[in-house]
JSON list of C-alpha atoms in Angstrom, two decimals:
[
{"chain": "A", "resi": 1, "resn": "UNK", "atom": "CA", "xyz": [156.17, 91.61, 141.10]},
{"chain": "A", "resi": 2, "resn": "UNK", "atom": "CA", "xyz": [160.71, 92.23, 140.37]},
{"chain": "A", "resi": 3, "resn": "UNK", "atom": "CA", "xyz": [161.02, 92.22, 144.39]},
{"chain": "A", "resi": 4, "resn": "UNK", "atom": "CA", "xyz": [164.02, 90.17, 143.98]},
{"chain": "A", "resi": 5, "resn": "UNK", "atom": "CA", "xyz": [165.79, 91.14, 146.63]},
{"chain": "A", "resi": 6, "resn": "UNK", "atom": "CA", "xyz": [162.61, 90.02, 148.97]},
{"chain": "A", "resi": 7, "resn": "UNK", "atom": "CA", "xyz": [162.57, 87.54, 147.09]},
{"chain": "A", "resi": 8, "resn": "UNK", "atom": "CA", "xyz": [166.35, 86.42, 147.52]},
{"chain": "A", "resi": 9, "resn": "UNK", "atom": "CA", "xyz": [165.62, 86.82, 151.25]},
{"chain": "A", "resi": 10, "resn": "UNK", "atom": "CA", "xyz": [162.73, 84.42, 151.47]},
{"chain": "A", "resi": 11, "resn": "UNK", "atom": "CA", "xyz": [164.56, 81.98, 149.47]},
{"chain": "A", "resi": 12, "resn": "UNK", "atom": "CA", "xyz": [167.62, 81.63, 151.12]},
{"chain": "A", "resi": 13, "resn": "UNK", "atom": "CA", "xyz": [165.32, 81.96, 154.92]},
{"chain": "A", "resi": 14, "resn": "UNK", "atom": "CA", "xyz": [163.38, 78.54, 153.51]},
{"chain": "A", "resi": 15, "resn": "UNK", "atom": "CA", "xyz": [166.83, 76.87, 153.47]},
{"chain": "A", "resi": 16, "resn": "UNK", "atom": "CA", "xyz": [167.32, 77.78, 157.03]},
{"chain": "A", "resi": 17, "resn": "UNK", "atom": "CA", "xyz": [164.19, 76.17, 157.79]},
{"chain": "A", "resi": 18, "resn": "UNK", "atom": "CA", "xyz": [165.02, 73.60, 155.49]},
{"chain": "A", "resi": 19, "resn": "UNK", "atom": "CA", "xyz": [168.48, 72.62, 157.26]},
{"chain": "A", "resi": 20, "resn": "UNK", "atom": "CA", "xyz": [166.71, 73.39, 160.90]},
{"chain": "A", "resi": 21, "resn": "UNK", "atom": "CA", "xyz": [164.19, 70.41, 159.31]},
{"chain": "A", "resi": 22, "resn": "UNK", "atom": "CA", "xyz": [167.02, 68.50, 158.30]},
{"chain": "A", "resi": 23, "resn": "UNK", "atom": "CA", "xyz": [165.15, 67.60, 155.11]},
{"chain": "A", "resi": 24, "resn": "UNK", "atom": "CA", "xyz": [167.62, 67.11, 151.85]},
{"chain": "A", "resi": 25, "resn": "UNK", "atom": "CA", "xyz": [164.45, 68.18, 149.75]},
{"chain": "A", "resi": 26, "resn": "UNK", "atom": "CA", "xyz": [163.37, 71.12, 151.20]},
{"chain": "A", "resi": 27, "resn": "UNK", "atom": "CA", "xyz": [167.18, 72.67, 150.80]},
{"chain": "A", "resi": 28, "resn": "UNK", "atom": "CA", "xyz": [167.35, 71.91, 147.42]},
{"chain": "A", "resi": 29, "resn": "UNK", "atom": "CA", "xyz": [163.92, 73.59, 146.20]},
{"chain": "A", "resi": 30, "resn": "UNK", "atom": "CA", "xyz": [165.07, 76.80, 148.15]},
{"chain": "A", "resi": 31, "resn": "UNK", "atom": "CA", "xyz": [168.29, 76.59, 146.63]},
{"chain": "A", "resi": 32, "resn": "UNK", "atom": "CA", "xyz": [166.67, 75.92, 143.23]},
{"chain": "A", "resi": 33, "resn": "UNK", "atom": "CA", "xyz": [164.75, 79.10, 144.26]},
{"chain": "A", "resi": 34, "resn": "UNK", "atom": "CA", "xyz": [167.16, 81.27, 144.52]},
{"chain": "A", "resi": 35, "resn": "UNK", "atom": "CA", "xyz": [168.69, 80.10, 141.67]},
{"chain": "A", "resi": 36, "resn": "UNK", "atom": "CA", "xyz": [165.51, 81.40, 139.58]},
{"chain": "A", "resi": 37, "resn": "UNK", "atom": "CA", "xyz": [165.74, 84.76, 141.30]},
{"chain": "A", "resi": 38, "resn": "UNK", "atom": "CA", "xyz": [169.40, 84.97, 139.78]},
{"chain": "A", "resi": 39, "resn": "UNK", "atom": "CA", "xyz": [167.97, 83.88, 136.54]},
{"chain": "A", "resi": 40, "resn": "UNK", "atom": "CA", "xyz": [165.37, 86.17, 136.23]},
{"chain": "A", "resi": 41, "resn": "UNK", "atom": "CA", "xyz": [168.42, 88.88, 136.92]},
{"chain": "A", "resi": 42, "resn": "UNK", "atom": "CA", "xyz": [170.37, 87.68, 134.01]},
{"chain": "A", "resi": 43, "resn": "UNK", "atom": "CA", "xyz": [173.59, 86.72, 136.55]},
{"chain": "A", "resi": 44, "resn": "UNK", "atom": "CA", "xyz": [174.31, 83.23, 135.11]},
{"chain": "A", "resi": 45, "resn": "UNK", "atom": "CA", "xyz": [177.13, 82.43, 137.16]},
{"chain": "A", "resi": 46, "resn": "UNK", "atom": "CA", "xyz": [175.19, 82.80, 140.73]},
{"chain": "A", "resi": 47, "resn": "UNK", "atom": "CA", "xyz": [172.23, 81.16, 139.38]},
{"chain": "A", "resi": 48, "resn": "UNK", "atom": "CA", "xyz": [174.87, 78.21, 137.60]},
{"chain": "A", "resi": 49, "resn": "UNK", "atom": "CA", "xyz": [176.03, 78.19, 141.28]},
{"chain": "A", "resi": 50, "resn": "UNK", "atom": "CA", "xyz": [172.95, 78.04, 143.29]},
{"chain": "A", "resi": 51, "resn": "UNK", "atom": "CA", "xyz": [171.95, 74.46, 140.90]},
{"chain": "A", "resi": 52, "resn": "UNK", "atom": "CA", "xyz": [175.20, 73.23, 141.33]},
{"chain": "A", "resi": 53, "resn": "UNK", "atom": "CA", "xyz": [174.55, 73.47, 145.46]},
{"chain": "A", "resi": 54, "resn": "UNK", "atom": "CA", "xyz": [170.99, 72.17, 145.04]},
{"chain": "A", "resi": 55, "resn": "UNK", "atom": "CA", "xyz": [172.39, 69.10, 142.97]},
{"chain": "A", "resi": 56, "resn": "UNK", "atom": "CA", "xyz": [174.66, 68.46, 145.63]},
{"chain": "A", "resi": 57, "resn": "UNK", "atom": "CA", "xyz": [171.53, 67.39, 148.43]},
{"chain": "A", "resi": 58, "resn": "UNK", "atom": "CA", "xyz": [170.51, 64.59, 145.95]},
{"chain": "A", "resi": 59, "resn": "UNK", "atom": "CA", "xyz": [170.48, 61.66, 148.01]},
{"chain": "A", "resi": 60, "resn": "UNK", "atom": "CA", "xyz": [167.05, 60.38, 149.04]},
{"chain": "A", "resi": 61, "resn": "UNK", "atom": "CA", "xyz": [165.74, 63.94, 147.27]},
{"chain": "A", "resi": 62, "resn": "UNK", "atom": "CA", "xyz": [162.62, 63.81, 144.94]},
{"chain": "A", "resi": 63, "resn": "UNK", "atom": "CA", "xyz": [163.07, 63.34, 141.64]},
{"chain": "A", "resi": 64, "resn": "UNK", "atom": "CA", "xyz": [161.02, 66.41, 140.36]},
{"chain": "A", "resi": 65, "resn": "UNK", "atom": "CA", "xyz": [162.87, 68.72, 142.66]},
{"chain": "A", "resi": 66, "resn": "UNK", "atom": "CA", "xyz": [166.19, 67.45, 141.20]},
{"chain": "A", "resi": 67, "resn": "UNK", "atom": "CA", "xyz": [165.03, 67.37, 137.24]},
{"chain": "A", "resi": 68, "resn": "UNK", "atom": "CA", "xyz": [164.22, 70.38, 137.89]},
{"chain": "A", "resi": 69, "resn": "UNK", "atom": "CA", "xyz": [167.98, 70.90, 139.57]},
{"chain": "A", "resi": 70, "resn": "UNK", "atom": "CA", "xyz": [169.21, 69.99, 136.52]},
{"chain": "A", "resi": 71, "resn": "UNK", "atom": "CA", "xyz": [167.51, 71.92, 133.69]},
{"chain": "A", "resi": 72, "resn": "UNK", "atom": "CA", "xyz": [168.07, 75.16, 135.38]},
{"chain": "A", "resi": 73, "resn": "UNK", "atom": "CA", "xyz": [171.57, 73.96, 135.68]},
{"chain": "A", "resi": 74, "resn": "UNK", "atom": "CA", "xyz": [171.46, 73.16, 131.89]},
{"chain": "A", "resi": 75, "resn": "UNK", "atom": "CA", "xyz": [170.02, 76.83, 130.89]},
{"chain": "A", "resi": 76, "resn": "UNK", "atom": "CA", "xyz": [172.57, 79.12, 133.11]},
{"chain": "A", "resi": 77, "resn": "UNK", "atom": "CA", "xyz": [175.33, 76.71, 131.38]},
{"chain": "A", "resi": 78, "resn": "UNK", "atom": "CA", "xyz": [174.32, 77.42, 128.19]},
{"chain": "A", "resi": 79, "resn": "UNK", "atom": "CA", "xyz": [174.03, 80.97, 128.96]},
{"chain": "A", "resi": 80, "resn": "UNK", "atom": "CA", "xyz": [178.06, 81.27, 129.81]},
{"chain": "A", "resi": 81, "resn": "UNK", "atom": "CA", "xyz": [178.60, 79.17, 126.18]},
{"chain": "A", "resi": 82, "resn": "UNK", "atom": "CA", "xyz": [179.47, 76.14, 128.32]},
{"chain": "A", "resi": 83, "resn": "UNK", "atom": "CA", "xyz": [177.68, 73.78, 125.27]},
{"chain": "A", "resi": 84, "resn": "UNK", "atom": "CA", "xyz": [178.80, 70.51, 125.77]},
{"chain": "A", "resi": 85, "resn": "UNK", "atom": "CA", "xyz": [177.87, 70.99, 130.48]},
{"chain": "A", "resi": 86, "resn": "UNK", "atom": "CA", "xyz": [174.48, 72.47, 129.35]},
{"chain": "A", "resi": 87, "resn": "UNK", "atom": "CA", "xyz": [173.80, 69.22, 127.17]},
{"chain": "A", "resi": 88, "resn": "UNK", "atom": "CA", "xyz": [175.12, 66.79, 129.59]},
{"chain": "A", "resi": 89, "resn": "UNK", "atom": "CA", "xyz": [172.62, 68.71, 132.22]},
{"chain": "A", "resi": 90, "resn": "UNK", "atom": "CA", "xyz": [170.01, 68.81, 129.83]},
{"chain": "A", "resi": 91, "resn": "UNK", "atom": "CA", "xyz": [170.34, 64.46, 129.14]},
{"chain": "A", "resi": 92, "resn": "UNK", "atom": "CA", "xyz": [170.00, 64.38, 133.53]},
{"chain": "A", "resi": 93, "resn": "UNK", "atom": "CA", "xyz": [167.36, 66.59, 133.12]},
{"chain": "A", "resi": 94, "resn": "UNK", "atom": "CA", "xyz": [165.33, 64.38, 130.83]},
{"chain": "A", "resi": 95, "resn": "UNK", "atom": "CA", "xyz": [166.65, 61.22, 132.56]},
{"chain": "A", "resi": 96, "resn": "UNK", "atom": "CA", "xyz": [165.39, 62.36, 136.10]},
{"chain": "A", "resi": 97, "resn": "UNK", "atom": "CA", "xyz": [162.20, 64.32, 135.72]},
{"chain": "A", "resi": 98, "resn": "UNK", "atom": "CA", "xyz": [159.49, 62.29, 136.20]},
{"chain": "A", "resi": 99, "resn": "UNK", "atom": "CA", "xyz": [156.83, 61.39, 133.88]},
{"chain": "A", "resi": 100, "resn": "UNK", "atom": "CA", "xyz": [153.67, 62.50, 136.24]},
{"chain": "A", "resi": 101, "resn": "UNK", "atom": "CA", "xyz": [154.79, 65.47, 138.09]},
{"chain": "A", "resi": 102, "resn": "UNK", "atom": "CA", "xyz": [151.73, 65.50, 140.16]},
{"chain": "A", "resi": 103, "resn": "UNK", "atom": "CA", "xyz": [152.02, 62.76, 141.53]},
{"chain": "A", "resi": 104, "resn": "UNK", "atom": "CA", "xyz": [155.81, 63.60, 143.23]},
{"chain": "A", "resi": 105, "resn": "UNK", "atom": "CA", "xyz": [155.46, 64.35, 147.26]},
{"chain": "A", "resi": 106, "resn": "UNK", "atom": "CA", "xyz": [156.98, 66.99, 147.13]},
{"chain": "A", "resi": 107, "resn": "UNK", "atom": "CA", "xyz": [155.13, 69.11, 144.30]},
{"chain": "A", "resi": 108, "resn": "UNK", "atom": "CA", "xyz": [152.20, 70.27, 146.57]},
{"chain": "A", "resi": 109, "resn": "UNK", "atom": "CA", "xyz": [154.98, 73.10, 147.52]},
{"chain": "A", "resi": 110, "resn": "UNK", "atom": "CA", "xyz": [156.40, 73.69, 143.92]},
{"chain": "A", "resi": 111, "resn": "UNK", "atom": "CA", "xyz": [154.77, 74.83, 140.92]},
{"chain": "A", "resi": 112, "resn": "UNK", "atom": "CA", "xyz": [157.37, 72.62, 138.87]},
{"chain": "A", "resi": 113, "resn": "UNK", "atom": "CA", "xyz": [155.61, 70.33, 135.97]},
{"chain": "A", "resi": 114, "resn": "UNK", "atom": "CA", "xyz": [156.59, 70.25, 132.27]},
{"chain": "A", "resi": 115, "resn": "UNK", "atom": "CA", "xyz": [155.68, 73.19, 131.40]},
{"chain": "A", "resi": 116, "resn": "UNK", "atom": "CA", "xyz": [158.82, 74.92, 133.91]},
{"chain": "A", "resi": 117, "resn": "UNK", "atom": "CA", "xyz": [161.08, 71.70, 132.33]},
{"chain": "A", "resi": 118, "resn": "UNK", "atom": "CA", "xyz": [160.25, 73.14, 128.86]},
{"chain": "A", "resi": 119, "resn": "UNK", "atom": "CA", "xyz": [160.82, 76.40, 129.44]},
{"chain": "A", "resi": 120, "resn": "UNK", "atom": "CA", "xyz": [164.05, 76.12, 130.69]},
{"chain": "A", "resi": 121, "resn": "UNK", "atom": "CA", "xyz": [164.39, 73.47, 127.78]},
{"chain": "A", "resi": 122, "resn": "UNK", "atom": "CA", "xyz": [163.35, 75.84, 125.27]},
{"chain": "A", "resi": 123, "resn": "UNK", "atom": "CA", "xyz": [165.53, 78.37, 126.77]},
{"chain": "A", "resi": 124, "resn": "UNK", "atom": "CA", "xyz": [168.91, 76.38, 126.70]},
{"chain": "A", "resi": 125, "resn": "UNK", "atom": "CA", "xyz": [168.22, 75.79, 123.04]},
{"chain": "A", "resi": 126, "resn": "UNK", "atom": "CA", "xyz": [167.97, 79.72, 122.39]},
{"chain": "A", "resi": 127, "resn": "UNK", "atom": "CA", "xyz": [171.15, 80.25, 124.44]},
{"chain": "A", "resi": 128, "resn": "UNK", "atom": "CA", "xyz": [173.08, 77.67, 122.21]},
{"chain": "A", "resi": 129, "resn": "UNK", "atom": "CA", "xyz": [171.75, 79.64, 118.97]},
{"chain": "A", "resi": 130, "resn": "UNK", "atom": "CA", "xyz": [169.56, 76.51, 118.09]},
{"chain": "A", "resi": 131, "resn": "UNK", "atom": "CA", "xyz": [165.97, 78.41, 118.03]},
{"chain": "A", "resi": 132, "resn": "UNK", "atom": "CA", "xyz": [164.09, 75.76, 115.82]},
{"chain": "A", "resi": 133, "resn": "UNK", "atom": "CA", "xyz": [165.08, 73.35, 118.00]},
{"chain": "A", "resi": 134, "resn": "UNK", "atom": "CA", "xyz": [163.39, 76.09, 120.86]},
{"chain": "A", "resi": 135, "resn": "UNK", "atom": "CA", "xyz": [160.47, 76.47, 119.12]},
{"chain": "A", "resi": 136, "resn": "UNK", "atom": "CA", "xyz": [159.81, 72.97, 118.90]},
{"chain": "A", "resi": 137, "resn": "UNK", "atom": "CA", "xyz": [159.63, 72.50, 122.66]},
{"chain": "A", "resi": 138, "resn": "UNK", "atom": "CA", "xyz": [157.80, 75.39, 123.22]},
{"chain": "A", "resi": 139, "resn": "UNK", "atom": "CA", "xyz": [155.15, 74.35, 120.55]},
{"chain": "A", "resi": 140, "resn": "UNK", "atom": "CA", "xyz": [154.72, 71.03, 122.25]},
{"chain": "A", "resi": 141, "resn": "UNK", "atom": "CA", "xyz": [154.66, 72.39, 125.58]},
{"chain": "A", "resi": 142, "resn": "UNK", "atom": "CA", "xyz": [151.28, 74.66, 124.39]},
{"chain": "A", "resi": 143, "resn": "UNK", "atom": "CA", "xyz": [149.85, 71.50, 124.14]},
{"chain": "A", "resi": 144, "resn": "UNK", "atom": "CA", "xyz": [149.63, 70.11, 127.35]},
{"chain": "A", "resi": 145, "resn": "UNK", "atom": "CA", "xyz": [149.27, 73.71, 129.70]},
{"chain": "A", "resi": 146, "resn": "UNK", "atom": "CA", "xyz": [146.11, 75.68, 130.29]},
{"chain": "A", "resi": 147, "resn": "UNK", "atom": "CA", "xyz": [145.15, 78.03, 128.30]},
{"chain": "A", "resi": 148, "resn": "UNK", "atom": "CA", "xyz": [143.54, 81.86, 129.03]},
{"chain": "A", "resi": 149, "resn": "UNK", "atom": "CA", "xyz": [145.80, 84.07, 131.91]},
{"chain": "A", "resi": 150, "resn": "UNK", "atom": "CA", "xyz": [147.17, 81.76, 133.84]},
{"chain": "A", "resi": 151, "resn": "UNK", "atom": "CA", "xyz": [150.89, 82.95, 134.51]},
{"chain": "A", "resi": 152, "resn": "UNK", "atom": "CA", "xyz": [153.01, 80.12, 132.63]},
{"chain": "A", "resi": 153, "resn": "UNK", "atom": "CA", "xyz": [150.79, 80.41, 129.82]},
{"chain": "A", "resi": 154, "resn": "UNK", "atom": "CA", "xyz": [151.52, 84.24, 129.73]},
{"chain": "A", "resi": 155, "resn": "UNK", "atom": "CA", "xyz": [154.63, 83.57, 130.14]},
{"chain": "A", "resi": 156, "resn": "UNK", "atom": "CA", "xyz": [155.06, 80.41, 127.24]},
{"chain": "A", "resi": 157, "resn": "UNK", "atom": "CA", "xyz": [153.69, 83.52, 124.97]},
{"chain": "A", "resi": 158, "resn": "UNK", "atom": "CA", "xyz": [156.99, 85.62, 125.76]},
{"chain": "A", "resi": 159, "resn": "UNK", "atom": "CA", "xyz": [158.96, 82.70, 125.15]},
{"chain": "A", "resi": 160, "resn": "UNK", "atom": "CA", "xyz": [157.36, 82.42, 121.76]},
{"chain": "A", "resi": 161, "resn": "UNK", "atom": "CA", "xyz": [157.73, 85.97, 120.76]},
{"chain": "A", "resi": 162, "resn": "UNK", "atom": "CA", "xyz": [161.96, 85.58, 121.88]},
{"chain": "A", "resi": 163, "resn": "UNK", "atom": "CA", "xyz": [161.74, 82.79, 119.25]},
{"chain": "A", "resi": 164, "resn": "UNK", "atom": "CA", "xyz": [160.36, 84.08, 116.57]},
{"chain": "A", "resi": 165, "resn": "UNK", "atom": "CA", "xyz": [162.56, 86.93, 116.53]},
{"chain": "A", "resi": 166, "resn": "UNK", "atom": "CA", "xyz": [165.47, 84.57, 116.95]},
{"chain": "A", "resi": 167, "resn": "UNK", "atom": "CA", "xyz": [164.15, 82.60, 113.76]},
{"chain": "A", "resi": 168, "resn": "UNK", "atom": "CA", "xyz": [163.42, 86.21, 111.71]},
{"chain": "A", "resi": 169, "resn": "UNK", "atom": "CA", "xyz": [159.67, 85.56, 111.91]},
{"chain": "A", "resi": 170, "resn": "UNK", "atom": "CA", "xyz": [158.46, 89.20, 111.66]},
{"chain": "A", "resi": 171, "resn": "UNK", "atom": "CA", "xyz": [154.59, 88.24, 111.12]},
{"chain": "A", "resi": 172, "resn": "UNK", "atom": "CA", "xyz": [154.93, 85.89, 114.05]},
{"chain": "A", "resi": 173, "resn": "UNK", "atom": "CA", "xyz": [157.36, 87.81, 116.26]},
{"chain": "A", "resi": 174, "resn": "UNK", "atom": "CA", "xyz": [153.77, 91.07, 116.38]},
{"chain": "A", "resi": 175, "resn": "UNK", "atom": "CA", "xyz": [151.42, 88.20, 116.62]},
{"chain": "A", "resi": 176, "resn": "UNK", "atom": "CA", "xyz": [153.00, 86.38, 120.00]},
{"chain": "A", "resi": 177, "resn": "UNK", "atom": "CA", "xyz": [154.09, 89.67, 121.18]},
{"chain": "A", "resi": 178, "resn": "UNK", "atom": "CA", "xyz": [151.23, 91.19, 120.95]},
{"chain": "A", "resi": 179, "resn": "UNK", "atom": "CA", "xyz": [149.11, 88.70, 122.49]},
{"chain": "A", "resi": 180, "resn": "UNK", "atom": "CA", "xyz": [152.15, 88.66, 125.89]},
{"chain": "A", "resi": 181, "resn": "UNK", "atom": "CA", "xyz": [152.41, 92.28, 126.25]},
{"chain": "A", "resi": 182, "resn": "UNK", "atom": "CA", "xyz": [148.45, 92.60, 126.66]},
{"chain": "A", "resi": 183, "resn": "UNK", "atom": "CA", "xyz": [148.04, 89.22, 128.77]},
{"chain": "A", "resi": 184, "resn": "UNK", "atom": "CA", "xyz": [151.17, 90.62, 130.70]},
{"chain": "A", "resi": 185, "resn": "UNK", "atom": "CA", "xyz": [149.50, 94.05, 131.61]},
{"chain": "A", "resi": 186, "resn": "UNK", "atom": "CA", "xyz": [146.34, 92.09, 132.21]},
{"chain": "A", "resi": 187, "resn": "UNK", "atom": "CA", "xyz": [148.19, 89.80, 134.46]},
{"chain": "A", "resi": 188, "resn": "UNK", "atom": "CA", "xyz": [149.55, 92.76, 136.28]},
{"chain": "A", "resi": 189, "resn": "UNK", "atom": "CA", "xyz": [153.03, 91.03, 135.70]},
{"chain": "A", "resi": 190, "resn": "UNK", "atom": "CA", "xyz": [155.99, 93.59, 135.94]},
{"chain": "A", "resi": 191, "resn": "UNK", "atom": "CA", "xyz": [158.85, 90.74, 134.76]},
{"chain": "A", "resi": 192, "resn": "UNK", "atom": "CA", "xyz": [156.76, 89.52, 131.64]},
{"chain": "A", "resi": 193, "resn": "UNK", "atom": "CA", "xyz": [155.88, 93.06, 130.79]},
{"chain": "A", "resi": 194, "resn": "UNK", "atom": "CA", "xyz": [159.75, 93.91, 130.82]},
{"chain": "A", "resi": 195, "resn": "UNK", "atom": "CA", "xyz": [160.69, 90.93, 129.03]},
{"chain": "A", "resi": 196, "resn": "UNK", "atom": "CA", "xyz": [158.76, 91.63, 126.03]},
{"chain": "A", "resi": 197, "resn": "UNK", "atom": "CA", "xyz": [159.48, 95.20, 126.16]},
{"chain": "A", "resi": 198, "resn": "UNK", "atom": "CA", "xyz": [163.64, 93.81, 125.50]},
{"chain": "A", "resi": 199, "resn": "UNK", "atom": "CA", "xyz": [162.06, 91.70, 123.01]},
{"chain": "A", "resi": 200, "resn": "UNK", "atom": "CA", "xyz": [160.48, 95.06, 120.96]},
{"chain": "A", "resi": 201, "resn": "UNK", "atom": "CA", "xyz": [163.27, 96.41, 121.38]},
{"chain": "A", "resi": 202, "resn": "UNK", "atom": "CA", "xyz": [164.98, 93.93, 119.36]},
{"chain": "A", "resi": 203, "resn": "UNK", "atom": "CA", "xyz": [162.36, 93.93, 116.74]},
{"chain": "A", "resi": 204, "resn": "UNK", "atom": "CA", "xyz": [162.56, 97.36, 116.62]},
{"chain": "A", "resi": 205, "resn": "UNK", "atom": "CA", "xyz": [166.46, 97.24, 115.74]},
{"chain": "A", "resi": 206, "resn": "UNK", "atom": "CA", "xyz": [165.67, 94.48, 113.40]},
{"chain": "A", "resi": 207, "resn": "UNK", "atom": "CA", "xyz": [163.13, 95.65, 111.57]},
{"chain": "A", "resi": 208, "resn": "UNK", "atom": "CA", "xyz": [162.91, 99.47, 112.01]},
{"chain": "A", "resi": 209, "resn": "UNK", "atom": "CA", "xyz": [160.92, 100.51, 109.40]},
{"chain": "A", "resi": 210, "resn": "UNK", "atom": "CA", "xyz": [157.95, 97.90, 109.51]},
{"chain": "A", "resi": 211, "resn": "UNK", "atom": "CA", "xyz": [154.75, 99.22, 110.06]},
{"chain": "A", "resi": 212, "resn": "UNK", "atom": "CA", "xyz": [153.38, 96.52, 111.83]},
{"chain": "A", "resi": 213, "resn": "UNK", "atom": "CA", "xyz": [156.62, 96.39, 114.58]},
{"chain": "A", "resi": 214, "resn": "UNK", "atom": "CA", "xyz": [155.89, 100.64, 114.91]},
{"chain": "A", "resi": 215, "resn": "UNK", "atom": "CA", "xyz": [152.32, 99.37, 115.30]},
{"chain": "A", "resi": 216, "resn": "UNK", "atom": "CA", "xyz": [153.06, 97.52, 119.13]},
{"chain": "A", "resi": 217, "resn": "UNK", "atom": "CA", "xyz": [154.41, 100.44, 119.97]},
{"chain": "A", "resi": 218, "resn": "UNK", "atom": "CA", "xyz": [151.20, 101.85, 121.84]},
{"chain": "A", "resi": 219, "resn": "UNK", "atom": "CA", "xyz": [152.01, 99.11, 123.93]},
{"chain": "A", "resi": 220, "resn": "UNK", "atom": "CA", "xyz": [154.65, 100.01, 126.27]},
{"chain": "A", "resi": 221, "resn": "UNK", "atom": "CA", "xyz": [153.52, 103.53, 126.92]},
{"chain": "A", "resi": 222, "resn": "UNK", "atom": "CA", "xyz": [152.34, 102.87, 130.68]}
]
């Protein structure tokens, strides 16, 4: 619902409880959540700082959580233009993330899985201006996530719309943007709707005279 202030408060409180429990996994995941909030707020410096803090609690920690921290850091570093650092963090993420996330003991209180790894992986490529690689990542993960009106599929549609725009593919941009926005509205996701609105504005700038772009305007009149 984009209540980022409350989200950050709760994540910080979770860290305090992790400290009380002296549990590195709880510390790590609460810092990842804080990083996620700064990711949504488009504050890459603070985002990277939280992921770096999380990685400091790697001793005896879950590969699932640590791998997620590394790939989140890779995206933030790419957003800051730190190409080599992003590629290094990406490599650590791919080496660390378990092949079967659901078997990790910490899985039950996270939503981290192959989609979350691919999501940040693809976003990293977009930040590095490599949309074709991002497209390949997103199309590959599409094969293994649930279809229909579920949050991860709705998020993937938004990523595919953005990537199609970066590739300069008008038809794909319109198709995915329409599907992503309709799904976001049905799901009631303000965050995805906002992301799609931003993509639509960029598409309008790129193709100001295209009828298919103009026809999508009705989706954003709410």
